[in-house]
Amino acid sequence: MQPNSRQLDNEALAAAARLASGDLSAAEFAALEQRLLTDDAFRQAYVEQVDLDGEIERHLSSIPVDWPSPPQTPRYVWLGALALAASLLLITTMLALVLLREDRVASTAPQLEYVEAQLRGLRAVAVATQLEGELTTADESIQVGARVKPGSLRIGAGALQIEFLSGVIVRLSGPAEMHLLTPDSATLIYGSAAAVVPPDAGDFTLNGPVSAIAASGSEFAYSAPDAHAATIDVYEGEVMTSLLGESGDTLLNELVKADQTARFADKSIEVTAASFAQSDRVRVLPIDEMSLSVTDEYAAAILADRPLVYWRFEPQQQQGDLVRNVVSDRYAGLVRSDDDSVKVERGSLHFEPSPRSRYFKLTEPLADLNAGDFTLEMWVRPNRMHWGTILGLLPDGQMAVNRERHLAVLEYANHTNLVHRPATMRFLYRYPSNSYDGGMNVFSAESCTPGLWHHLVAVKSAEGIALYLNGKLRQVFDTLTIKDEEPYTAVLGQLDTLRPSRQFDGQLDEVAIYPAALSTADVERHYQIMTGASSRQ
């Protein structure tokens, strides 16, 4: 039986009130959004309720200022009203994106379209990392490396891969439409999406005809041809699927595990065993193992600035697990890995996640490195957004059995225990290095897109510390005139030699360690030689 108008008005009023009070869970919010998209009568009642609230507000605002003041409105009521206004505006924006479109797929060339939700203060929730197919874009902001705020993504053909700031990777295959909500949630309006939820990413919610909450370490594909049917294939891990009622509460739920398929139709969920052939699986686009194209001119420029260590990872410089330093016969690098998660291939150093400790390390310590200035320079290509240590300088000869101390740490910082923008580079300097807490930090001016090579330079000088990412400088000034004669070793790929913690997932190349501070002009020159572009453009 269809609800009457009074019942619809009451339901619309109740939904708005719960939204304002913050009582809606993520699943209930998704159910409300879905009902607004599919239920014309409820949507009309909801819009009328919003208009009525606006009209009341307009009349109240016209009261003369010399009228007796009414009782003070509690602060929580105003906060609720603000939350209601923001939420209604976001939902209305999403509705406009859908209702104003008569055709899902353009009849001309395939289109990639992104429309940002028009709300102030929204922050990016994802980064576009790969495009597949010949796509024309309706918005120039959608390109590899673009930071994407909450809004609507629509693709007519091909595929778009985005990486949420939580670390979750989603591949959207056209024709499809997805609404991006937060760093760990989205709504699939129609089409197909594949998602990989890394072990350190936390849960990820993909809403649609059914709500799918994937646990850490899961991989699944979600297909929704329309608002009334869906299929979820779970390749790894597990996904909790929930069929929601009109109130937003769960009516039915089923846990779908690896090698199982869940089908939603006729208000039911059916879970069956499945065997997925590799050729049939809708996977995220793999990050290719693209090598860095290095010219002789670049290598000559590095050598001219006289580094102590310069690892180029060319085949002729590798002898078993040893990588020769091209500057001298000293300071070779050693691969420590018993499961092939660290290897030298195609002229670069590759790191993959492993449950075991694995790293790349100096064969002998650097004496007097911290007695004056020093510089760390390299090219970095992360495979995904994560918190991973790229290089650490550690006091040599530590006897700890659980963890080791650091003089400096250079890392890819995403979802750390510090305040910074997502997916940046971090340079930590800590002297004296006799504790595990605190230190001087500087973060890069921009985020780092997975799958792209980035030029990274960290400098410690008597005036402070500096960090360059693709030529752009950030620095912290302090007096660092230190007489430190302690020897230090370099460990690359994880936090230290004892723990498999903060493992870097990606590639490194052209790693150089200098016993001096490179100037801004030096860094700019190195970057220009490699890229042909100025960092100041």
PDB file of C-alpha atoms in Angstrom, residues 119-376:
ATOM      1  CA  LEU A 119      29.589  23.158  -0.497  1.00  0.00           C
ATOM      2  CA  ARG A 120      32.182  25.341   1.166  1.00  0.00           C
ATOM      3  CA  GLY A 121      34.947  23.728   3.145  1.00  0.00           C
ATOM      4  CA  LEU A 122      34.888  20.334   1.434  1.00  0.00           C
ATOM      5  CA  ARG A 123      38.246  18.615   1.280  1.00  0.00           C
ATOM      6  CA  ALA A 124      39.542  16.166  -1.285  1.00  0.00           C
ATOM      7  CA  VAL A 125      38.549  12.556  -0.653  1.00  0.00           C
ATOM      8  CA  ALA A 126      40.390  10.827  -3.510  1.00  0.00           C
ATOM      9  CA  VAL A 127      42.987  11.204  -6.261  1.00  0.00           C
ATOM     10  CA  ALA A 128      42.605  10.132  -9.901  1.00  0.00           C
ATOM     11  CA  THR A 129      45.485   7.748 -10.604  1.00  0.00           C
ATOM     12  CA  GLN A 130      44.813   6.104 -13.982  1.00  0.00           C
ATOM     13  CA  LEU A 131      42.658   6.426 -17.098  1.00  0.00           C
ATOM     14  CA  GLU A 132      41.970   3.632 -19.573  1.00  0.00           C
ATOM     15  CA  GLY A 133      40.519   4.103 -23.067  1.00  0.00           C
ATOM     16  CA  GLU A 134      40.016   7.065 -25.356  1.00  0.00           C
ATOM     17  CA  LEU A 135      38.066   9.448 -23.158  1.00  0.00           C
ATOM     18  CA  THR A 136      36.996  13.010 -23.673  1.00  0.00           C
ATOM     19  CA  THR A 137      36.421  14.904 -20.472  1.00  0.00           C
ATOM     20  CA  ALA A 138      33.645  17.325 -19.691  1.00  0.00           C
ATOM     21  CA  ASP A 139      35.823  18.847 -16.978  1.00  0.00           C
ATOM     22  CA  GLU A 140      39.546  19.527 -17.350  1.00  0.00           C
ATOM     23  CA  SER A 141      40.036  18.893 -13.622  1.00  0.00           C
ATOM     24  CA  ILE A 142      39.768  15.144 -14.211  1.00  0.00           C
ATOM     25  CA  GLN A 143      43.204  13.992 -15.183  1.00  0.00           C
ATOM     26  CA  VAL A 144      45.817  11.768 -13.616  1.00  0.00           C
ATOM     27  CA  GLY A 145      46.886  13.373 -10.360  1.00  0.00           C
ATOM     28  CA  ALA A 146      43.692  15.412  -9.877  1.00  0.00           C
ATOM     29  CA  ARG A 147      42.482  15.679  -6.274  1.00  0.00           C
ATOM     30  CA  VAL A 148      38.746  14.969  -6.205  1.00  0.00           C
ATOM     31  CA  LYS A 149      36.316  16.389  -3.645  1.00  0.00           C
ATOM     32  CA  PRO A 150      32.849  14.975  -2.840  1.00  0.00           C
ATOM     33  CA  GLY A 151      30.744  14.968  -5.973  1.00  0.00           C
ATOM     34  CA  SER A 152      29.555  12.898  -8.913  1.00  0.00           C
ATOM     35  CA  LEU A 153      31.722  10.944 -11.363  1.00  0.00           C
ATOM     36  CA  ARG A 154      30.191   9.664 -14.588  1.00  0.00           C
ATOM     37  CA  ILE A 155      32.049   7.675 -17.249  1.00  0.00           C
ATOM     38  CA  GLY A 156      30.614   6.606 -20.592  1.00  0.00           C
ATOM     39  CA  ALA A 157      33.223   3.986 -21.522  1.00  0.00           C
ATOM     40  CA  GLY A 158      36.743   2.914 -20.656  1.00  0.00           C
ATOM     41  CA  ALA A 159      37.817   2.976 -17.022  1.00  0.00           C
ATOM     42  CA  LEU A 160      38.852   5.449 -14.356  1.00  0.00           C
ATOM     43  CA  GLN A 161      40.888   4.450 -11.323  1.00  0.00           C
ATOM     44  CA  ILE A 162      40.769   6.565  -8.201  1.00  0.00           C
ATOM     45  CA  GLU A 163      42.531   6.104  -4.903  1.00  0.00           C
ATOM     46  CA  PHE A 164      40.679   7.264  -1.825  1.00  0.00           C
ATOM     47  CA  LEU A 165      42.743   9.019   0.819  1.00  0.00           C
ATOM     48  CA  SER A 166      42.068   6.063   3.101  1.00  0.00           C
ATOM     49  CA  GLY A 167      44.182   3.964   0.703  1.00  0.00           C
ATOM     50  CA  VAL A 168      41.255   2.140  -0.939  1.00  0.00           C
ATOM     51  CA  ILE A 169      41.608   1.751  -4.712  1.00  0.00           C
ATOM     52  CA  VAL A 170      38.460   1.759  -6.877  1.00  0.00           C
ATOM     53  CA  ARG A 171      38.211   1.106 -10.611  1.00  0.00           C
ATOM     54  CA  LEU A 172      35.050   2.474 -12.230  1.00  0.00           C
ATOM     55  CA  SER A 173      34.216   0.815 -15.577  1.00  0.00           C
ATOM     56  CA  GLY A 174      31.953   2.662 -18.002  1.00  0.00           C
ATOM     57  CA  PRO A 175      29.141   3.197 -18.445  1.00  0.00           C
ATOM     58  CA  ALA A 176      28.843   3.973 -14.749  1.00  0.00           C
ATOM     59  CA  GLU A 177      28.185   6.688 -12.204  1.00  0.00           C
ATOM     60  CA  MET A 178      29.517   6.994  -8.679  1.00  0.00           C
ATOM     61  CA  HIS A 179      29.037   9.597  -5.964  1.00  0.00           C
ATOM     62  CA  LEU A 180      32.111  10.230  -3.828  1.00  0.00           C
ATOM     63  CA  LEU A 181      31.187  10.973  -0.213  1.00  0.00           C
ATOM     64  CA  THR A 182      34.136  10.605   2.187  1.00  0.00           C
ATOM     65  CA  PRO A 183      37.650   9.080   2.140  1.00  0.00           C
ATOM     66  CA  ASP A 184      36.097   5.728   3.073  1.00  0.00           C
ATOM     67  CA  SER A 185      32.645   5.715   1.448  1.00  0.00           C
ATOM     68  CA  ALA A 186      30.928   6.169  -1.918  1.00  0.00           C
ATOM     69  CA  THR A 187      27.652   5.325  -3.657  1.00  0.00           C
ATOM     70  CA  LEU A 188      27.449   3.416  -6.938  1.00  0.00           C
ATOM     71  CA  ILE A 189      24.404   4.738  -8.817  1.00  0.00           C
ATOM     72  CA  TYR A 190      24.776   2.306 -11.714  1.00  0.00           C
ATOM     73  CA  GLY A 191      27.506   0.402 -13.547  1.00  0.00           C
ATOM     74  CA  SER A 192      30.474  -1.628 -12.326  1.00  0.00           C
ATOM     75  CA  ALA A 193      33.179  -0.872  -9.775  1.00  0.00           C
ATOM     76  CA  ALA A 194      36.036  -2.974  -8.443  1.00  0.00           C
ATOM     77  CA  ALA A 195      37.672  -2.174  -5.108  1.00  0.00           C
ATOM     78  CA  VAL A 196      40.820  -3.201  -3.267  1.00  0.00           C
ATOM     79  CA  VAL A 197      40.848  -2.441   0.466  1.00  0.00           C
ATOM     80  CA  PRO A 198      44.453  -2.754   1.757  1.00  0.00           C
ATOM     81  CA  PRO A 199      45.076  -4.299   5.193  1.00  0.00           C
ATOM     82  CA  ASP A 200      45.873  -0.909   6.722  1.00  0.00           C
ATOM     83  CA  ALA A 201      42.961   1.039   5.189  1.00  0.00           C
ATOM     84  CA  GLY A 202      40.141   0.198   7.593  1.00  0.00           C
ATOM     85  CA  ASP A 203      36.599  -0.586   6.480  1.00  0.00           C
ATOM     86  CA  PHE A 204      35.238   0.826   3.216  1.00  0.00           C
ATOM     87  CA  THR A 205      31.534   1.332   2.424  1.00  0.00           C
ATOM     88  CA  LEU A 206      30.223   1.180  -1.138  1.00  0.00           C
ATOM     89  CA  ASN A 207      26.502   1.919  -1.173  1.00  0.00           C
ATOM     90  CA  GLY A 208      24.015   1.095  -3.922  1.00  0.00           C
ATOM     91  CA  PRO A 209      20.956  -1.139  -4.143  1.00  0.00           C
ATOM     92  CA  VAL A 210      22.593  -2.887  -1.202  1.00  0.00           C
ATOM     93  CA  SER A 211      25.130  -1.515   1.243  1.00  0.00           C
ATOM     94  CA  ALA A 212      28.513  -3.244   1.042  1.00  0.00           C
ATOM     95  CA  ILE A 213      30.982  -2.750   3.890  1.00  0.00           C
ATOM     96  CA  ALA A 214      34.336  -4.315   3.050  1.00  0.00           C
ATOM     97  CA  ALA A 215      36.783  -5.216   5.793  1.00  0.00           C
ATOM     98  CA  SER A 216      40.501  -4.440   5.599  1.00  0.00           C
ATOM     99  CA  GLY A 217      42.349  -6.772   3.268  1.00  0.00           C
ATOM    100  CA  SER A 218      39.398  -7.327   0.931  1.00  0.00           C
ATOM    101  CA  GLU A 219      38.928  -7.220  -2.815  1.00  0.00           C
ATOM    102  CA  PHE A 220      35.532  -7.248  -4.508  1.00  0.00           C
ATOM    103  CA  ALA A 221      33.565  -6.166  -7.576  1.00  0.00           C
ATOM    104  CA  TYR A 222      30.145  -4.491  -7.403  1.00  0.00           C
ATOM    105  CA  SER A 223      27.794  -4.418 -10.406  1.00  0.00           C
ATOM    106  CA  ALA A 224      24.497  -2.497 -10.318  1.00  0.00           C
ATOM    107  CA  PRO A 225      22.580  -2.357 -13.626  1.00  0.00           C
ATOM    108  CA  ASP A 226      19.827  -0.303 -11.962  1.00  0.00           C
ATOM    109  CA  ALA A 227      18.447   0.696  -8.560  1.00  0.00           C
ATOM    110  CA  HIS A 228      16.737  -2.650  -7.996  1.00  0.00           C
ATOM    111  CA  ALA A 229      19.435  -5.258  -8.648  1.00  0.00           C
ATOM    112  CA  ALA A 230      23.090  -5.812  -7.823  1.00  0.00           C
ATOM    113  CA  THR A 231      25.803  -8.466  -7.852  1.00  0.00           C
ATOM    114  CA  ILE A 232      28.830  -8.509  -5.553  1.00  0.00           C
ATOM    115  CA  ASP A 233      31.766 -10.841  -6.276  1.00  0.00           C
ATOM    116  CA  VAL A 234      34.250 -11.213  -3.405  1.00  0.00           C
ATOM    117  CA  TYR A 235      37.745 -12.256  -4.493  1.00  0.00           C
ATOM    118  CA  GLU A 236      39.562 -11.833  -1.179  1.00  0.00           C
ATOM    119  CA  GLY A 237      38.599 -11.041   2.410  1.00  0.00           C
ATOM    120  CA  GLU A 238      34.944 -10.515   3.280  1.00  0.00           C
ATOM    121  CA  VAL A 239      32.141  -8.037   2.628  1.00  0.00           C
ATOM    122  CA  MET A 240      29.066  -7.474   4.801  1.00  0.00           C
ATOM    123  CA  THR A 241      26.065  -6.795   2.547  1.00  0.00           C
ATOM    124  CA  SER A 242      22.916  -5.187   3.924  1.00  0.00           C
ATOM    125  CA  LEU A 243      19.504  -4.655   2.374  1.00  0.00           C
ATOM    126  CA  LEU A 244      18.101  -1.478   3.906  1.00  0.00           C
ATOM    127  CA  GLY A 245      14.508  -0.600   4.664  1.00  0.00           C
ATOM    128  CA  GLU A 246      12.845   2.758   4.074  1.00  0.00           C
ATOM    129  CA  SER A 247      13.892   3.876   7.550  1.00  0.00           C
ATOM    130  CA  GLY A 248      17.530   3.256   6.692  1.00  0.00           C
ATOM    131  CA  ASP A 249      17.804   0.313   9.068  1.00  0.00           C
ATOM    132  CA  THR A 250      19.066  -3.085   7.940  1.00  0.00           C
ATOM    133  CA  LEU A 251      16.313  -5.507   6.953  1.00  0.00           C
ATOM    134  CA  LEU A 252      18.526  -8.349   5.707  1.00  0.00           C
ATOM    135  CA  ASN A 253      22.261  -8.850   5.882  1.00  0.00           C
ATOM    136  CA  GLU A 254      24.637 -11.522   4.626  1.00  0.00           C
ATOM    137  CA  LEU A 255      28.381 -11.916   5.120  1.00  0.00           C
ATOM    138  CA  VAL A 256      29.989 -12.670   1.755  1.00  0.00           C
ATOM    139  CA  LYS A 257      33.420 -14.304   1.927  1.00  0.00           C
ATOM    140  CA  ALA A 258      36.170 -14.977  -0.603  1.00  0.00           C
ATOM    141  CA  ASP A 259      35.060 -17.003  -3.650  1.00  0.00           C
ATOM    142  CA  GLN A 260      31.412 -16.171  -3.079  1.00  0.00           C
ATOM    143  CA  THR A 261      28.847 -14.132  -5.013  1.00  0.00           C
ATOM    144  CA  ALA A 262      25.918 -12.195  -3.553  1.00  0.00           C
ATOM    145  CA  ARG A 263      22.937 -11.385  -5.771  1.00  0.00           C
ATOM    146  CA  PHE A 264      20.314  -8.864  -4.767  1.00  0.00           C
ATOM    147  CA  ALA A 265      16.884  -8.938  -6.432  1.00  0.00           C
ATOM    148  CA  ASP A 266      13.232  -8.965  -5.377  1.00  0.00           C
ATOM    149  CA  LYS A 267      14.144  -7.635  -1.925  1.00  0.00           C
ATOM    150  CA  SER A 268      16.340 -10.618  -1.090  1.00  0.00           C
ATOM    151  CA  ILE A 269      20.047 -11.471  -0.960  1.00  0.00           C
ATOM    152  CA  GLU A 270      21.290 -14.804  -2.259  1.00  0.00           C
ATOM    153  CA  VAL A 271      24.868 -15.916  -1.538  1.00  0.00           C
ATOM    154  CA  THR A 272      26.412 -18.731  -3.578  1.00  0.00           C
ATOM    155  CA  ALA A 273      29.860 -20.251  -4.010  1.00  0.00           C
ATOM    156  CA  ALA A 274      31.744 -19.041  -7.069  1.00  0.00           C
ATOM    157  CA  SER A 275      34.927 -19.773  -8.972  1.00  0.00           C
ATOM    158  CA  PHE A 276      36.450 -16.683 -10.527  1.00  0.00           C
ATOM    159  CA  ALA A 277      38.736 -17.149 -13.513  1.00  0.00           C
ATOM    160  CA  GLN A 278      41.510 -14.587 -13.616  1.00  0.00           C
ATOM    161  CA  SER A 279      40.410 -13.530 -17.101  1.00  0.00           C
ATOM    162  CA  ASP A 280      36.859 -12.861 -15.875  1.00  0.00           C
ATOM    163  CA  ARG A 281      37.753 -10.840 -12.808  1.00  0.00           C
ATOM    164  CA  VAL A 282      37.183  -7.111 -12.855  1.00  0.00           C
ATOM    165  CA  ARG A 283      40.339  -5.974 -11.150  1.00  0.00           C
ATOM    166  CA  VAL A 284      41.792  -2.566 -10.419  1.00  0.00           C
ATOM    167  CA  LEU A 285      44.212  -1.398 -13.051  1.00  0.00           C
ATOM    168  CA  PRO A 286      47.673  -2.579 -12.027  1.00  0.00           C
ATOM    169  CA  ILE A 287      50.377  -0.033 -11.386  1.00  0.00           C
ATOM    170  CA  ASP A 288      52.865  -0.790 -14.118  1.00  0.00           C
ATOM    171  CA  GLU A 289      56.556  -1.084 -13.323  1.00  0.00           C
ATOM    172  CA  MET A 290      57.601   1.898 -15.392  1.00  0.00           C
ATOM    173  CA  SER A 291      61.294   2.666 -15.116  1.00  0.00           C
ATOM    174  CA  LEU A 292      62.675   6.145 -14.675  1.00  0.00           C
ATOM    175  CA  SER A 293      64.212   7.501 -17.878  1.00  0.00           C
ATOM    176  CA  VAL A 294      67.574   8.877 -16.766  1.00  0.00           C
ATOM    177  CA  THR A 295      69.946  10.765 -19.055  1.00  0.00           C
ATOM    178  CA  ASP A 296      73.731  10.856 -18.921  1.00  0.00           C
ATOM    179  CA  GLU A 297      73.428  14.600 -18.329  1.00  0.00           C
ATOM    180  CA  TYR A 298      71.496  14.004 -15.110  1.00  0.00           C
ATOM    181  CA  ALA A 299      74.019  11.463 -13.812  1.00  0.00           C
ATOM    182  CA  ALA A 300      76.849  13.866 -14.626  1.00  0.00           C
ATOM    183  CA  ALA A 301      75.105  16.651 -12.696  1.00  0.00           C
ATOM    184  CA  ILE A 302      74.766  14.437  -9.616  1.00  0.00           C
ATOM    185  CA  LEU A 303      78.405  13.362  -9.769  1.00  0.00           C
ATOM    186  CA  ALA A 304      79.515  16.980 -10.206  1.00  0.00           C
ATOM    187  CA  ASP A 305      77.976  17.818  -6.821  1.00  0.00           C
ATOM    188  CA  ARG A 306      80.182  15.131  -5.207  1.00  0.00           C
ATOM    189  CA  PRO A 307      77.919  12.774  -3.265  1.00  0.00           C
ATOM    190  CA  LEU A 308      79.337  10.181  -0.874  1.00  0.00           C
ATOM    191  CA  VAL A 309      76.834   7.605  -2.105  1.00  0.00           C
ATOM    192  CA  TYR A 310      75.135   7.304  -5.495  1.00  0.00           C
ATOM    193  CA  TRP A 311      73.099   4.176  -6.245  1.00  0.00           C
ATOM    194  CA  ARG A 312      71.796   3.962  -9.823  1.00  0.00           C
ATOM    195  CA  PHE A 313      70.585   0.325  -9.784  1.00  0.00           C
ATOM    196  CA  GLU A 314      71.773  -0.429 -13.316  1.00  0.00           C
ATOM    197  CA  PRO A 315      72.406  -4.112 -14.186  1.00  0.00           C
ATOM    198  CA  GLN A 316      76.166  -3.603 -14.469  1.00  0.00           C
ATOM    199  CA  GLN A 317      76.250  -2.224 -10.912  1.00  0.00           C
ATOM    200  CA  GLN A 318      74.550  -5.246  -9.335  1.00  0.00           C
ATOM    201  CA  GLN A 319      76.462  -8.238  -7.977  1.00  0.00           C
ATOM    202  CA  GLY A 320      74.045 -10.694  -6.395  1.00  0.00           C
ATOM    203  CA  ASP A 321      72.380  -8.878  -3.489  1.00  0.00           C
ATOM    204  CA  LEU A 322      74.943  -6.052  -3.610  1.00  0.00           C
ATOM    205  CA  VAL A 323      74.467  -2.784  -5.505  1.00  0.00           C
ATOM    206  CA  ARG A 324      77.676  -0.890  -6.193  1.00  0.00           C
ATOM    207  CA  ASN A 325      78.126   2.768  -5.296  1.00  0.00           C
ATOM    208  CA  VAL A 326      79.147   4.495  -8.561  1.00  0.00           C
ATOM    209  CA  VAL A 327      81.189   7.118  -6.676  1.00  0.00           C
ATOM    210  CA  SER A 328      83.689   4.772  -5.001  1.00  0.00           C
ATOM    211  CA  ASP A 329      84.299   1.196  -3.937  1.00  0.00           C
ATOM    212  CA  ARG A 330      82.861   1.976  -0.507  1.00  0.00           C
ATOM    213  CA  TYR A 331      79.257   2.293   0.668  1.00  0.00           C
ATOM    214  CA  ALA A 332      77.593  -0.401  -1.396  1.00  0.00           C
ATOM    215  CA  GLY A 333      73.947  -1.243  -0.808  1.00  0.00           C
ATOM    216  CA  LEU A 334      72.686  -4.661   0.300  1.00  0.00           C
ATOM    217  CA  VAL A 335      69.267  -6.221  -0.384  1.00  0.00           C
ATOM    218  CA  ARG A 336      67.888  -8.037   2.673  1.00  0.00           C
ATOM    219  CA  SER A 337      64.815 -10.068   1.695  1.00  0.00           C
ATOM    220  CA  ASP A 338      64.023 -13.772   1.740  1.00  0.00           C
ATOM    221  CA  ASP A 339      60.718 -13.551  -0.150  1.00  0.00           C
ATOM    222  CA  ASP A 340      61.646 -11.399  -3.165  1.00  0.00           C
ATOM    223  CA  SER A 341      59.763  -8.393  -1.769  1.00  0.00           C
ATOM    224  CA  VAL A 342      62.867  -6.235  -2.335  1.00  0.00           C
ATOM    225  CA  LYS A 343      64.581  -6.552  -5.690  1.00  0.00           C
ATOM    226  CA  VAL A 344      66.488  -4.603  -8.307  1.00  0.00           C
ATOM    227  CA  GLU A 345      64.789  -4.773 -11.702  1.00  0.00           C
ATOM    228  CA  ARG A 346      64.850  -2.660 -14.867  1.00  0.00           C
ATOM    229  CA  GLY A 347      67.151  -0.072 -13.358  1.00  0.00           C
ATOM    230  CA  SER A 348      65.280   0.698 -10.133  1.00  0.00           C
ATOM    231  CA  LEU A 349      64.810  -0.635  -6.601  1.00  0.00           C
ATOM    232  CA  HIS A 350      61.395  -2.279  -6.040  1.00  0.00           C
ATOM    233  CA  PHE A 351      59.661  -2.724  -2.666  1.00  0.00           C
ATOM    234  CA  GLU A 352      56.534  -4.813  -2.069  1.00  0.00           C
ATOM    235  CA  PRO A 353      54.653  -5.404   1.206  1.00  0.00           C
ATOM    236  CA  SER A 354      55.719  -8.437   3.223  1.00  0.00           C
ATOM    237  CA  PRO A 355      54.850  -9.894   6.637  1.00  0.00           C
ATOM    238  CA  ARG A 356      58.594 -10.249   7.196  1.00  0.00           C
ATOM    239  CA  SER A 357      61.305  -7.694   7.779  1.00  0.00           C
ATOM    240  CA  ARG A 358      62.906  -6.670   4.453  1.00  0.00           C
ATOM    241  CA  TYR A 359      64.998  -3.655   3.490  1.00  0.00           C
ATOM    242  CA  PHE A 360      67.944  -2.209   1.550  1.00  0.00           C
ATOM    243  CA  LYS A 361      70.907  -1.106   3.667  1.00  0.00           C
ATOM    244  CA  LEU A 362      74.366   0.448   3.553  1.00  0.00           C
ATOM    245  CA  THR A 363      77.168  -2.098   3.926  1.00  0.00           C
ATOM    246  CA  GLU A 364      79.192   0.299   6.111  1.00  0.00           C
ATOM    247  CA  PRO A 365      78.222   3.353   8.169  1.00  0.00           C
ATOM    248  CA  LEU A 366      78.832   6.967   7.184  1.00  0.00           C
ATOM    249  CA  ALA A 367      81.226   8.662   9.606  1.00  0.00           C
ATOM    250  CA  ASP A 368      80.687  12.306  10.604  1.00  0.00           C
ATOM    251  CA  LEU A 369      77.557  12.634   8.446  1.00  0.00           C
ATOM    252  CA  ASN A 370      75.764  14.717  11.099  1.00  0.00           C
ATOM    253  CA  ALA A 371      78.841  16.743  12.030  1.00  0.00           C
ATOM    254  CA  GLY A 372      77.846  19.232   9.347  1.00  0.00           C
ATOM    255  CA  ASP A 373      75.298  19.574   6.573  1.00  0.00           C
ATOM    256  CA  PHE A 374      73.930  16.672   4.538  1.00  0.00           C
ATOM    257  CA  THR A 375      71.444  16.026   1.723  1.00  0.00           C
ATOM    258  CA  LEU A 376      69.334  13.024   0.699  1.00  0.00           C
TER     259      LEU A 376
END
